[in-house]
Tab-separated table of C-alpha atoms and ligand atoms in Angstrom:
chain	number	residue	atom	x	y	z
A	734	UNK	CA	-63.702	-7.665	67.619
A	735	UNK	CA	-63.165	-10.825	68.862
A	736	UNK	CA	-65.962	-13.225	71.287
A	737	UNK	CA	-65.172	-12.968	74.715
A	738	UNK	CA	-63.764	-16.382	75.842
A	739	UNK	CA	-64.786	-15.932	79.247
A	740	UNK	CA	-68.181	-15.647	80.442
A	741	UNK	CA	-67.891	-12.035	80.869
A	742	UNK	CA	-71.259	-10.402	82.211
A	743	UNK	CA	-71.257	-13.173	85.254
A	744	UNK	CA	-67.595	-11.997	85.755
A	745	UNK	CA	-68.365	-8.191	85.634
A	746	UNK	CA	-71.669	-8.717	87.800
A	747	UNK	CA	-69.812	-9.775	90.902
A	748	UNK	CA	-68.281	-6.316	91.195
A	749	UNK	CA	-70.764	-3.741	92.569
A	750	UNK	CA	-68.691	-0.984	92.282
A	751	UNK	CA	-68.582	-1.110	88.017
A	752	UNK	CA	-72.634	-0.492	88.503
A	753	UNK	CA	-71.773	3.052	89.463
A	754	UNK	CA	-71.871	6.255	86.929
A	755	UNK	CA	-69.003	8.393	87.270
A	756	UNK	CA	-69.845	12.389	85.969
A	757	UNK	CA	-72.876	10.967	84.605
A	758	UNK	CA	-71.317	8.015	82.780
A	759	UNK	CA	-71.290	4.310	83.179
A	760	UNK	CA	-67.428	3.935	85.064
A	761	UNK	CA	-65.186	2.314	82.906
A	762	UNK	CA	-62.439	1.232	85.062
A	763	UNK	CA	-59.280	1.306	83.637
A	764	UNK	CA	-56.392	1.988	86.578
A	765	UNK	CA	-56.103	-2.166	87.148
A	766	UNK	CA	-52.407	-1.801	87.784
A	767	UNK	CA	-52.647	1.103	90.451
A	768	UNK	CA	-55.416	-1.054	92.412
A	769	UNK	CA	-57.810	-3.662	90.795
A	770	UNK	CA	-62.105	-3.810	92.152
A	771	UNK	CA	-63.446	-6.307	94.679
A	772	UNK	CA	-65.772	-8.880	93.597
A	773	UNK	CA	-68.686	-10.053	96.610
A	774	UNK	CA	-66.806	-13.083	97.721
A	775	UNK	CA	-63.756	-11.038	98.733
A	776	UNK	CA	-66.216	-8.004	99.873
A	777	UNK	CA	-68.523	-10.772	101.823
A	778	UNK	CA	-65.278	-12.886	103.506
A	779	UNK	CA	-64.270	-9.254	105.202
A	780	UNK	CA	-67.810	-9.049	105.923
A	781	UNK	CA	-67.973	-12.266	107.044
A	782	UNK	CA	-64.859	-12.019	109.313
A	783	UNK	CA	-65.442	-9.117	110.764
A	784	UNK	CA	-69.286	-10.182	111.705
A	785	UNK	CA	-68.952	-13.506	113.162
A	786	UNK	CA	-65.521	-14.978	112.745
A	787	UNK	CA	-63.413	-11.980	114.391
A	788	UNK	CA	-60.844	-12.853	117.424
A	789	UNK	CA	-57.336	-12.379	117.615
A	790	UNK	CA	-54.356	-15.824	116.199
A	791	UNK	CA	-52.511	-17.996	117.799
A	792	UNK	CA	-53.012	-17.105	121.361
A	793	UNK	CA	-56.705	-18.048	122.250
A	794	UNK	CA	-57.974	-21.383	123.893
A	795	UNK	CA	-61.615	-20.738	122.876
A	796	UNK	CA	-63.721	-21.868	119.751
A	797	UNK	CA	-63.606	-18.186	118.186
A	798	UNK	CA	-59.912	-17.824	118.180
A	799	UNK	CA	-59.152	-21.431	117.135
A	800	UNK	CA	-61.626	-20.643	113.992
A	801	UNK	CA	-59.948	-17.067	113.020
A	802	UNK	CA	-56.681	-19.462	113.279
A	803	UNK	CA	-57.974	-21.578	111.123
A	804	UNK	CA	-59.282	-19.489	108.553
A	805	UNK	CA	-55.709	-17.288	108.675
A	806	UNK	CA	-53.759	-20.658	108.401
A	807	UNK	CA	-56.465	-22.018	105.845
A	808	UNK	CA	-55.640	-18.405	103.502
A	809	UNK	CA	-51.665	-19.168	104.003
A	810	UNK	CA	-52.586	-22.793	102.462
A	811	UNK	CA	-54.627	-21.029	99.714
A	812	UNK	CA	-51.725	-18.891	98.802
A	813	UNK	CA	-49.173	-21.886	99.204
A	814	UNK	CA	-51.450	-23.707	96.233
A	815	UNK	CA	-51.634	-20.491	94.549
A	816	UNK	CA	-47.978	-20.013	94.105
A	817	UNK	CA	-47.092	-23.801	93.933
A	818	UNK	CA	-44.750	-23.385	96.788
A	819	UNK	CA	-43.114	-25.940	98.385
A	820	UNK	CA	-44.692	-25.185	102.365
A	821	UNK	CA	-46.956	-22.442	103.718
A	822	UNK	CA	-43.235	-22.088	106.135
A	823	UNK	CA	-42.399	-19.861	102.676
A	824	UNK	CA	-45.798	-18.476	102.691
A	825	UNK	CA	-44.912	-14.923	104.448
A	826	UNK	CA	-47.946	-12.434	105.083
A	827	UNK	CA	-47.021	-8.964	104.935
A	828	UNK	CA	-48.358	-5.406	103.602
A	829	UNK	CA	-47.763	-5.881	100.098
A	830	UNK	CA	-44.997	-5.816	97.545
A	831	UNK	CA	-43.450	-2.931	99.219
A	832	UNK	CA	-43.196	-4.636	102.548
A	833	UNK	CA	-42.068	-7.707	100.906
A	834	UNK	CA	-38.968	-5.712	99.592
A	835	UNK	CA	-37.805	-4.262	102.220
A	836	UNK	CA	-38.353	-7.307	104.107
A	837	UNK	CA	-35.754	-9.200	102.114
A	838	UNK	CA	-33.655	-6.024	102.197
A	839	UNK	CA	-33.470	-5.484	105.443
A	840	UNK	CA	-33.133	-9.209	106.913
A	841	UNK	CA	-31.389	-11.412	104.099
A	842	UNK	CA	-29.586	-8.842	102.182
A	843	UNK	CA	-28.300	-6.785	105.154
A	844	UNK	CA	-27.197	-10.370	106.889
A	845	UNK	CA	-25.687	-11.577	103.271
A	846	UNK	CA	-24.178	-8.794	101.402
A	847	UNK	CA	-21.125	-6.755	101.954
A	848	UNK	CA	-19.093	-3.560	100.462
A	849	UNK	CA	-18.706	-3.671	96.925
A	850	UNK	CA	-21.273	-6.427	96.667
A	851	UNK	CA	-23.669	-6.114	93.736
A	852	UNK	CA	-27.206	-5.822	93.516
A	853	UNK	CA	-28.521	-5.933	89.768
A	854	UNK	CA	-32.101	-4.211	89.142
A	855	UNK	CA	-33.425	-3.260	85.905
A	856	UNK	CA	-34.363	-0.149	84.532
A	857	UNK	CA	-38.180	-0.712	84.788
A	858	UNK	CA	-38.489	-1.116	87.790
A	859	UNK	CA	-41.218	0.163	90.015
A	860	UNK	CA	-39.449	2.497	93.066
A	861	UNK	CA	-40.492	0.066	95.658
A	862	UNK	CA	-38.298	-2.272	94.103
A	863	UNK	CA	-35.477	0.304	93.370
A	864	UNK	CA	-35.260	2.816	96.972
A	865	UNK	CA	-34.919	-0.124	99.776
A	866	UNK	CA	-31.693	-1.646	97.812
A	867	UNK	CA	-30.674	2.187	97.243
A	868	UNK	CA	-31.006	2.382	101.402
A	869	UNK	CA	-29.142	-0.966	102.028
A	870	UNK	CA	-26.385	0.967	99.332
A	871	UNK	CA	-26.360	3.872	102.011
A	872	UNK	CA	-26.128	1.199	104.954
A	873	UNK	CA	-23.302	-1.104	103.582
A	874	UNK	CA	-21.578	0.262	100.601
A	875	UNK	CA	-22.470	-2.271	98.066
A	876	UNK	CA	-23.421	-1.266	94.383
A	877	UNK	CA	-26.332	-0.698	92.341
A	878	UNK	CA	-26.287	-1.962	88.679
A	879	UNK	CA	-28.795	-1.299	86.419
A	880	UNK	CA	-29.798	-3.304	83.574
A	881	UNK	CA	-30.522	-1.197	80.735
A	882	UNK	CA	-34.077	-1.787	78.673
A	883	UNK	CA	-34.129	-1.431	75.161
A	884	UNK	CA	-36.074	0.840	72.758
A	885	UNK	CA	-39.370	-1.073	72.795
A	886	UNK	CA	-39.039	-1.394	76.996
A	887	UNK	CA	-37.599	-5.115	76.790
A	888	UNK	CA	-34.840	-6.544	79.008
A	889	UNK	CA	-31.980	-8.313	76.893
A	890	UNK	CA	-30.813	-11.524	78.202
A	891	UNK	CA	-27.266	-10.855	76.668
A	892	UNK	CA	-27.311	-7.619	79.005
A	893	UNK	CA	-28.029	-9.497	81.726
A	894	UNK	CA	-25.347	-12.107	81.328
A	895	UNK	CA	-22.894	-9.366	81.008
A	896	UNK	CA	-23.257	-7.959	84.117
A	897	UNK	CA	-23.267	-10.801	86.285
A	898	UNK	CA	-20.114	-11.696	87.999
A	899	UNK	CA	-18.820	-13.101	91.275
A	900	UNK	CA	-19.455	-10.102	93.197
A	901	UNK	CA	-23.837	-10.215	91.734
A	902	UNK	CA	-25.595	-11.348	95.486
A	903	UNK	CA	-29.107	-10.571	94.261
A	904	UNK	CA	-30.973	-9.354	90.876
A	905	UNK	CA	-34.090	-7.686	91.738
A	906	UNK	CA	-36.367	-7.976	88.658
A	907	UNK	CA	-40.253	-6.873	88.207
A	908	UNK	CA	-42.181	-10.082	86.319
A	909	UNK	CA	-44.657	-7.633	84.760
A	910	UNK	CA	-43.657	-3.674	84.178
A	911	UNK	CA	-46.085	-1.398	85.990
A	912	UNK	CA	-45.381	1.543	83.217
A	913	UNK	CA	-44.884	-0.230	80.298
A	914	UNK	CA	-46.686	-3.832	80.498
A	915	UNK	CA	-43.886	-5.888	79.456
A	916	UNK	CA	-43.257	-9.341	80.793
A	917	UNK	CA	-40.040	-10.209	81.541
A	918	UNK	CA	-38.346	-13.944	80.996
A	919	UNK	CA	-37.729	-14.814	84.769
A	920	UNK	CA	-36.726	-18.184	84.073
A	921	UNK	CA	-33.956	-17.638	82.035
A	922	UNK	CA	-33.088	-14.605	83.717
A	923	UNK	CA	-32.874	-16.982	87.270
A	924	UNK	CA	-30.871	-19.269	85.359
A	925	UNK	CA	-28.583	-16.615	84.594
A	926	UNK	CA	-28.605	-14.969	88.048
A	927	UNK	CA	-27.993	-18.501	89.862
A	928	UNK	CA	-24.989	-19.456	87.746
A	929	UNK	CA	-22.659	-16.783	88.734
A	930	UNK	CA	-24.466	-18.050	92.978
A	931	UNK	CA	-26.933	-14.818	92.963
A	932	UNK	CA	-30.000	-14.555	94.002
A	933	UNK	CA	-33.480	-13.710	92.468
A	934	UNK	CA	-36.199	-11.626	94.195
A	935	UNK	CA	-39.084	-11.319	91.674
A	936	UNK	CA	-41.585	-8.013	91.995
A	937	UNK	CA	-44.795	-9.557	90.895
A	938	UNK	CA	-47.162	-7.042	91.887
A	939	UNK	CA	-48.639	-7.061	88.131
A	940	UNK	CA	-47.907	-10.166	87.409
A	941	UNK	CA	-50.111	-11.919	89.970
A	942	UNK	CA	-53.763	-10.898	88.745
A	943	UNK	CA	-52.761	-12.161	85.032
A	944	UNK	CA	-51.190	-15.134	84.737
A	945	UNK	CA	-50.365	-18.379	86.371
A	946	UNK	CA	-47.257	-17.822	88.444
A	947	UNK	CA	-45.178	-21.284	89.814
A	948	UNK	CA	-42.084	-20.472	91.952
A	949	UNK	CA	-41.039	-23.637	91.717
A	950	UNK	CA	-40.721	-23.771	88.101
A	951	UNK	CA	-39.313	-19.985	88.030
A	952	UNK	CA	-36.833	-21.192	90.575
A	953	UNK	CA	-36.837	-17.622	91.855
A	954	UNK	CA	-35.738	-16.945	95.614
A	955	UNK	CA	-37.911	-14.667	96.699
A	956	UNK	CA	-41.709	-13.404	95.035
A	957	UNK	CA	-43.387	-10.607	96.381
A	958	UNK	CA	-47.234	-9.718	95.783
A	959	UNK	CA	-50.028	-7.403	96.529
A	960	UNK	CA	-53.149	-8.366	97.492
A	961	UNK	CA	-55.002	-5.377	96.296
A	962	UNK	CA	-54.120	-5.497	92.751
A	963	UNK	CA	-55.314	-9.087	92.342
A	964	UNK	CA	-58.873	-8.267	93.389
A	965	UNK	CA	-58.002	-8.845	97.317
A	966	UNK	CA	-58.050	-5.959	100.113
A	967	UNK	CA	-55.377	-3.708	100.688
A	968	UNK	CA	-52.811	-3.904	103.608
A	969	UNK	CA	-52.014	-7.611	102.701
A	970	UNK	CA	-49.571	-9.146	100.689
A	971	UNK	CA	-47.125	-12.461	100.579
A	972	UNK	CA	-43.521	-12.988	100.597
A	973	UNK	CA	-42.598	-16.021	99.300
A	974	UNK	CA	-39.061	-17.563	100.086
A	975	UNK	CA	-37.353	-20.630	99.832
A	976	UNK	CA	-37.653	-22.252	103.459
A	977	UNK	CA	-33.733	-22.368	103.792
A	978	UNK	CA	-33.274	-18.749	103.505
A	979	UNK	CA	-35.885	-17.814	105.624
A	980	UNK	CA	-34.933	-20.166	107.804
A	981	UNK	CA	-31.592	-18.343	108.233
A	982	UNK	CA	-32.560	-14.655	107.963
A	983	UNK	CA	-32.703	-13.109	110.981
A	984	UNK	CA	-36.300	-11.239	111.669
A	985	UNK	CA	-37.181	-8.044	110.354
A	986	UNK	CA	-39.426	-6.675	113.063
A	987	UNK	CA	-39.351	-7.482	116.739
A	988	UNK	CA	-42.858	-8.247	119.182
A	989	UNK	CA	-45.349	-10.825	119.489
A	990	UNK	CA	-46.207	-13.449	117.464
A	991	UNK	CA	-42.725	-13.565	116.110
A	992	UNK	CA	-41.066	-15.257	119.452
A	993	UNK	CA	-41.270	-18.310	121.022
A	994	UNK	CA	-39.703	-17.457	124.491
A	995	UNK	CA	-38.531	-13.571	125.620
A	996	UNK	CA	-36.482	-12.636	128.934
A	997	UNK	CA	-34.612	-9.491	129.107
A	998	UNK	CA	-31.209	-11.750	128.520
A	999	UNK	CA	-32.256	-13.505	125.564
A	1000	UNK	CA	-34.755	-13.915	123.033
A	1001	UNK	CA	-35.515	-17.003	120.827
A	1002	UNK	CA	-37.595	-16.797	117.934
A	1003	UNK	CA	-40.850	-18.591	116.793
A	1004	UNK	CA	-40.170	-21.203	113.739
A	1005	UNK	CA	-41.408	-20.262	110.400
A	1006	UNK	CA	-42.786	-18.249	108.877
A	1007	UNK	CA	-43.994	-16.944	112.574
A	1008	UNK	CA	-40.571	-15.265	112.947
A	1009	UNK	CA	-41.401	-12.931	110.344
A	1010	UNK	CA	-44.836	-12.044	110.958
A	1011	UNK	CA	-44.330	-9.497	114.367
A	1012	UNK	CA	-47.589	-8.029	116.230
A	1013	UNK	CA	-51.217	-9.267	115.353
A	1014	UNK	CA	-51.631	-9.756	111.606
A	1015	UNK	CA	-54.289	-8.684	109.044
A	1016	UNK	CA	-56.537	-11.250	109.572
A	1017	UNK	CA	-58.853	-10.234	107.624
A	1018	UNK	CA	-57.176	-9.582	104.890
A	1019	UNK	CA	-54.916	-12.759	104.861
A	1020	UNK	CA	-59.032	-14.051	104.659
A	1021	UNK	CA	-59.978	-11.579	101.869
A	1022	UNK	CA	-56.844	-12.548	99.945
A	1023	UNK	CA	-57.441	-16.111	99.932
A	1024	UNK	CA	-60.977	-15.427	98.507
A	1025	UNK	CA	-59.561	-13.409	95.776
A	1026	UNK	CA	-57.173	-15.879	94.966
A	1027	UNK	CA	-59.973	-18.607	94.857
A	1028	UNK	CA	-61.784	-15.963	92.661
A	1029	UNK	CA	-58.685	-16.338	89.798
A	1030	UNK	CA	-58.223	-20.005	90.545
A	1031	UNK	CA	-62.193	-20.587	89.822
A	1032	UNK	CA	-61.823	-18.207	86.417
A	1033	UNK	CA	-58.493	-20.000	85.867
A	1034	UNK	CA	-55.208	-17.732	85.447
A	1035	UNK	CA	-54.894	-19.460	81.779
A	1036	UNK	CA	-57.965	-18.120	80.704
A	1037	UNK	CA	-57.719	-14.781	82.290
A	1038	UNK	CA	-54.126	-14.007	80.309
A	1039	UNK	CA	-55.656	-15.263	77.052
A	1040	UNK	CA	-58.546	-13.227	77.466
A	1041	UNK	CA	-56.725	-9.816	78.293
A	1042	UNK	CA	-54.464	-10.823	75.802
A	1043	UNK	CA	-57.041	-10.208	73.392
A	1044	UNK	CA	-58.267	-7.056	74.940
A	1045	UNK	CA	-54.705	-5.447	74.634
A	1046	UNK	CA	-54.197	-6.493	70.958
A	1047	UNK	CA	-57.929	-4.758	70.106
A	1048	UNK	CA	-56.998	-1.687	72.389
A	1049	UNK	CA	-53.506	-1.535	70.500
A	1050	UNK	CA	-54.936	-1.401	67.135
A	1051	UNK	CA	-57.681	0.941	68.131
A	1052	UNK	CA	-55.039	3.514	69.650
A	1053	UNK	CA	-52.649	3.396	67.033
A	1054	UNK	CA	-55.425	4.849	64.627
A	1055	UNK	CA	-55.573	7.910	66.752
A	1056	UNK	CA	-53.246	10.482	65.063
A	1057	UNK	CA	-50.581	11.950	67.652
A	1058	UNK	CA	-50.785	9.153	69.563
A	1059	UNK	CA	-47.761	7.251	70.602
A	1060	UNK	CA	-47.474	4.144	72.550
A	1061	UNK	CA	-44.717	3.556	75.315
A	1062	UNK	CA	-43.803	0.217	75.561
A	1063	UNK	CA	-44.218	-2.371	72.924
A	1064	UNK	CA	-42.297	-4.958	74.042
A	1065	UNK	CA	-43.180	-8.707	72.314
A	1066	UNK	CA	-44.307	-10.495	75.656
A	1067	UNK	CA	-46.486	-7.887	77.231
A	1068	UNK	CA	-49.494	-8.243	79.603
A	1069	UNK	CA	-52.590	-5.492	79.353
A	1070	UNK	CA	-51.424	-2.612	80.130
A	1071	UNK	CA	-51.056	0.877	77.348
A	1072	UNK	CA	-49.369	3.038	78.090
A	1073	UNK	CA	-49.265	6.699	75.768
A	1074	UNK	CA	-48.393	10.059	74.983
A	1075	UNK	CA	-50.406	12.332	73.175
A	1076	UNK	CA	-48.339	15.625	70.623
A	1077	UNK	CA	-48.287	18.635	73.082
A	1078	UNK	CA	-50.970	17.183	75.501
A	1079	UNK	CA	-50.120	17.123	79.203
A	1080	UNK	CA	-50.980	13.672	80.423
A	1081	UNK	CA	-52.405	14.714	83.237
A	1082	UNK	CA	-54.875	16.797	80.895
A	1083	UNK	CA	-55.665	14.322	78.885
A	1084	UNK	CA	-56.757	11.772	82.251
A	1085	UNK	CA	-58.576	14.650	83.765
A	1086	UNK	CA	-60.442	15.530	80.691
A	1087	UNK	CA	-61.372	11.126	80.006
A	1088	UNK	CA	-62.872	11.213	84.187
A	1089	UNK	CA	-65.763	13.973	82.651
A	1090	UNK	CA	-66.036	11.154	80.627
A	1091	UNK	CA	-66.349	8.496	83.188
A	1092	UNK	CA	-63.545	6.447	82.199
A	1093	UNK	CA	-60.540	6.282	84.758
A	1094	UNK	CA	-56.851	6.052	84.285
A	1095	UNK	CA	-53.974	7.219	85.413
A	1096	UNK	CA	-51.510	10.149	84.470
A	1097	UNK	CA	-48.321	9.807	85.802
A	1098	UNK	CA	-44.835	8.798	85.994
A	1099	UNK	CA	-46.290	5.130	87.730
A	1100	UNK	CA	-43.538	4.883	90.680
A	1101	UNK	CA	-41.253	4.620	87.828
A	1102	UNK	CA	-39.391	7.143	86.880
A	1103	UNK	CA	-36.528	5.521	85.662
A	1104	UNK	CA	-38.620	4.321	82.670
A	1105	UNK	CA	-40.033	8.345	81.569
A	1106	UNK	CA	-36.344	9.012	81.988
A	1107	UNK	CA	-35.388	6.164	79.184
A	1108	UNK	CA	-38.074	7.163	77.200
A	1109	UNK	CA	-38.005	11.462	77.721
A	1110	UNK	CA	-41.098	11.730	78.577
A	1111	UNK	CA	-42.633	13.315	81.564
A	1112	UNK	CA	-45.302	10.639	82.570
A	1113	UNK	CA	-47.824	8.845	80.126
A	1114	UNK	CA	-51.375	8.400	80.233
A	1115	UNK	CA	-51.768	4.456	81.067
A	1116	UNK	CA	-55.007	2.255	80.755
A	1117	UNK	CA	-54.762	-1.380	82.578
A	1118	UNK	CA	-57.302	-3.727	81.879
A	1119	UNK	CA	-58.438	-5.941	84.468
A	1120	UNK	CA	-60.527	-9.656	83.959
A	1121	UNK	CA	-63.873	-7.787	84.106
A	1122	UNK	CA	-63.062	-4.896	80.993
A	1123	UNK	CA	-64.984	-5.364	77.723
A	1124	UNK	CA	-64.330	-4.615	74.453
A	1125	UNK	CA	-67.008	-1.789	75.189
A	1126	UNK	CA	-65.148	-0.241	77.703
A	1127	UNK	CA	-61.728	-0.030	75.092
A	1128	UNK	CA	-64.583	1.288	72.771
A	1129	UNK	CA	-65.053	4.211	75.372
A	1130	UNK	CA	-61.240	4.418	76.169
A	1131	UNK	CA	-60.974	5.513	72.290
A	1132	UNK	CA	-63.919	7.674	72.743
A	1133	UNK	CA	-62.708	9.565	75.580
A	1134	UNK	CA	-59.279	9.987	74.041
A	1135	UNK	CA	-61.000	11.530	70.765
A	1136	UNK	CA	-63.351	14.140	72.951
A	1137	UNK	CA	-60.135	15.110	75.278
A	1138	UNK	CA	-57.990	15.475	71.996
A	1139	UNK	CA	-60.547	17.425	70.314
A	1140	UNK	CA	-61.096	19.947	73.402
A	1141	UNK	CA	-57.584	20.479	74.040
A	1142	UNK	CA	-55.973	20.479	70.438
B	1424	7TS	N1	-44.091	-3.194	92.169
B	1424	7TS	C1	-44.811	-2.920	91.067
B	1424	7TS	C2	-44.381	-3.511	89.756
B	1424	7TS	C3	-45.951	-2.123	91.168
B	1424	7TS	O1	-46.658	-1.870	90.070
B	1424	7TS	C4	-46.313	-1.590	92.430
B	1424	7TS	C5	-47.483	-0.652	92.586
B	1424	7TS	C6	-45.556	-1.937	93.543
B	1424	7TS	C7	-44.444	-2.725	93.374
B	1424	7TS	C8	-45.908	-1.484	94.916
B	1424	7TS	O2	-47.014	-2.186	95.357
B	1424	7TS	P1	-47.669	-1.883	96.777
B	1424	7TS	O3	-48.917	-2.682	96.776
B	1424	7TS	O4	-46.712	-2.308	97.814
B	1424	7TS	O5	-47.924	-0.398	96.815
B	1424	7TS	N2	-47.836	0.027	91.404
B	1424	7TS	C9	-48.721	1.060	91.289
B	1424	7TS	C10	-49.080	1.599	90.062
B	1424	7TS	O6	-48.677	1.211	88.965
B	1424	7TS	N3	-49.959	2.599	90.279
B	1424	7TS	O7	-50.160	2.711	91.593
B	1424	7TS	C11	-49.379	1.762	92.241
């Protein structure tokens, strides 16, 4: 076992919620990927808000509203840094990742494409980044290709560059598999994408909480995040976009906010990224997100990949000890997630069986389905380690596998 290179207890103590015993054990949280825990600053900004800072954007002359305008604007300039974008004009708040697809989907894509245009997505994708191009399919008869993964869940560039052509508009690519952990080369596969004039829209969902992400340097045209799995509240999330294609898209949801003049002739819409922000926003959140975000800037997103790095090799060498146990996904770049199968044992046994031992994953097929198809398997069981898991708590991952093994076998 390696020393932890962060300063893990102060990191762990700022989440209440990892104080709590689950079935009469300490929790060990390990279902990062499906949502991640809220440290106090992010818990005390919505507290905050909601307390003495709450009053509706953009529309009020007094000294309440022009401070919750502040403080949303402030969060969109948090994110801009965040992401390295080039203007908080490309800083979009929405929902989450989901939104953010659909979004592009629905405003660029069904503006841009046409029949017998083609949309490239890989195989491990997450659905949210699969079922809104499958709806645009339904609305304009353009084509679905999927890039294929290989054996140990990892995209091949080769693949990629034989499926582009003049008729690719867009590849829709996840950075970091939900399923399987793997981490896929966005830069190279932009590269690819851009040469034939496509372009990119990057699912980073996982990525976000794990590593530094600059989409400037990825090039990419559109990146789509969650706020909730990178320590932030739910309901909020950012699409990113380069300013030029925002600037043309048309908007995705009518009402206010989003115009800058309305009769019942004609309508013209607010500049950017106000045109794509309809009805009052989650102010809050936007808040909570930029806390969160300040909570990974102030670890350092360097430090917090090296770290889990570790974590993941010590969890993979543990679990490959246990006999019956097999690992889906082993792809060479991978971020922390494991992902397994266990002989004859139901997954959703096996998760049921780890709670009564207060550690929590998750047993299913993760929103991806394509990927159990690929590998013929039903769902997995799937730990993902977040900045605040210990050694100790893969310690009690193996634990909990052993007692659920040796109750069920
Ligand atoms: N893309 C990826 C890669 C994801 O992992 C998820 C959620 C989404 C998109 C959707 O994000 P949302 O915030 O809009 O819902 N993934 C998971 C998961 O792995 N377990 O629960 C949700």
């Amino acid at each position: 076992m390696s020393e932890d290179p962060l300063d893990f207890s102060l990191i762990r103590a700022q989440f209440p919620i990892l104080e709590q015993t689950e079935n009469g054990h300490p929790l060990v949280y390990l279902d990062n990927g499906a949502t991640s825990q809220k440290p106090l600053r992010v818990i005390e900004a919505l507290d905050t808000y909601y307390r003495s800072q709450n009053a509706n954007v953009h529309r009020g002359v007094y000294g309440l509203s022009e401070r919750a305008t502040e403080l949303y604007e402030g969060a969109r300039e948090t994110a801009r840094v965040f992401l390295n974008a080039r203007s908080t004009k490309e800083m979009v708040f929405v929902r989450g990742t989901t939104e953010a697809i659909n979004l592009v989907a629905q405003s660029w894509a069904r503006d841009n494409l046409k029949e017998d245009d083609e949309i490239i997505v890989t195989e491990m994708e997450h659905h949210s980044n699969i079922v809104p191009w499958q709806l645009l399919r339904d609305q304009l008869g353009i084509r679905l290709i999927v890039l294929r993964i290989n054996q140990s869940g990892e995209i091949c560039l080769n693949a990629l560059k034989g499926l582009v052509s003049e008729k690719t508009k867009l590849l829709a690519v996840t950075h970091m598999s939900n399923a399987l952990g793997s981490i896929n080369p966005i830069k190279e596969m932009v590269e690819i994408a851009h040469s034939v004039g496509a372009k990119v829209l990057v699912d980073g969902a996982q990525a976000t909480p794990h590593m530094t992400v600059d989409v400037q340097d990825l090039d990419c045209d559109f990146y789509a995040l969650s706020g909730h799995k990178m320590y932030g509240p739910t309901g909020i999330g950012i699409l990113y976009a380069k300013e030029e294609l925002l600037e043309a898209m048309p908007p995705y949801q009518g009402g206010g906010d989003m115009i800058y003049s309305v009769t019942f002739e004609k309508t013209e819409y607010n500049v950017l990224p106000y045109k794509f922000e309809a009805g009052t926003p989650h102010i809050a959140g936007a808040i909570g997100l930029a806390a969160a975000m300040d909570f990974l800037t102030d670890i350092g997103l360097d430090r917090i990949a090296a770290y889990e790095a570790e974590l993941l090799t010590y969890a993979t060498e543990q679990l490959k000890q246990i006999d019956g146990l097999r690992i889906i996904g082993e792809a060479q770049n991978k971020g922390g997630v494991i992902s397994f199968v266990m002989d004859v044992i139901h997954p959703h046994d096996m998760a049921t069986l780890m709670d009564q031992e207060g550690v929590a994953v998750r047993a299913s097929h993760h929103c991806a389905m394509p990927v159990m198809q690929h590998f013929n398997v039903p769902a997995t069981v799937r730990a993902s380690f977040g900045v605040y898991n210990s050694f100790a708590d893969i310690d009690r991952l193996v634990y909990a596998i052993e007692e659920a093994k040796a109750m069920l076998l």
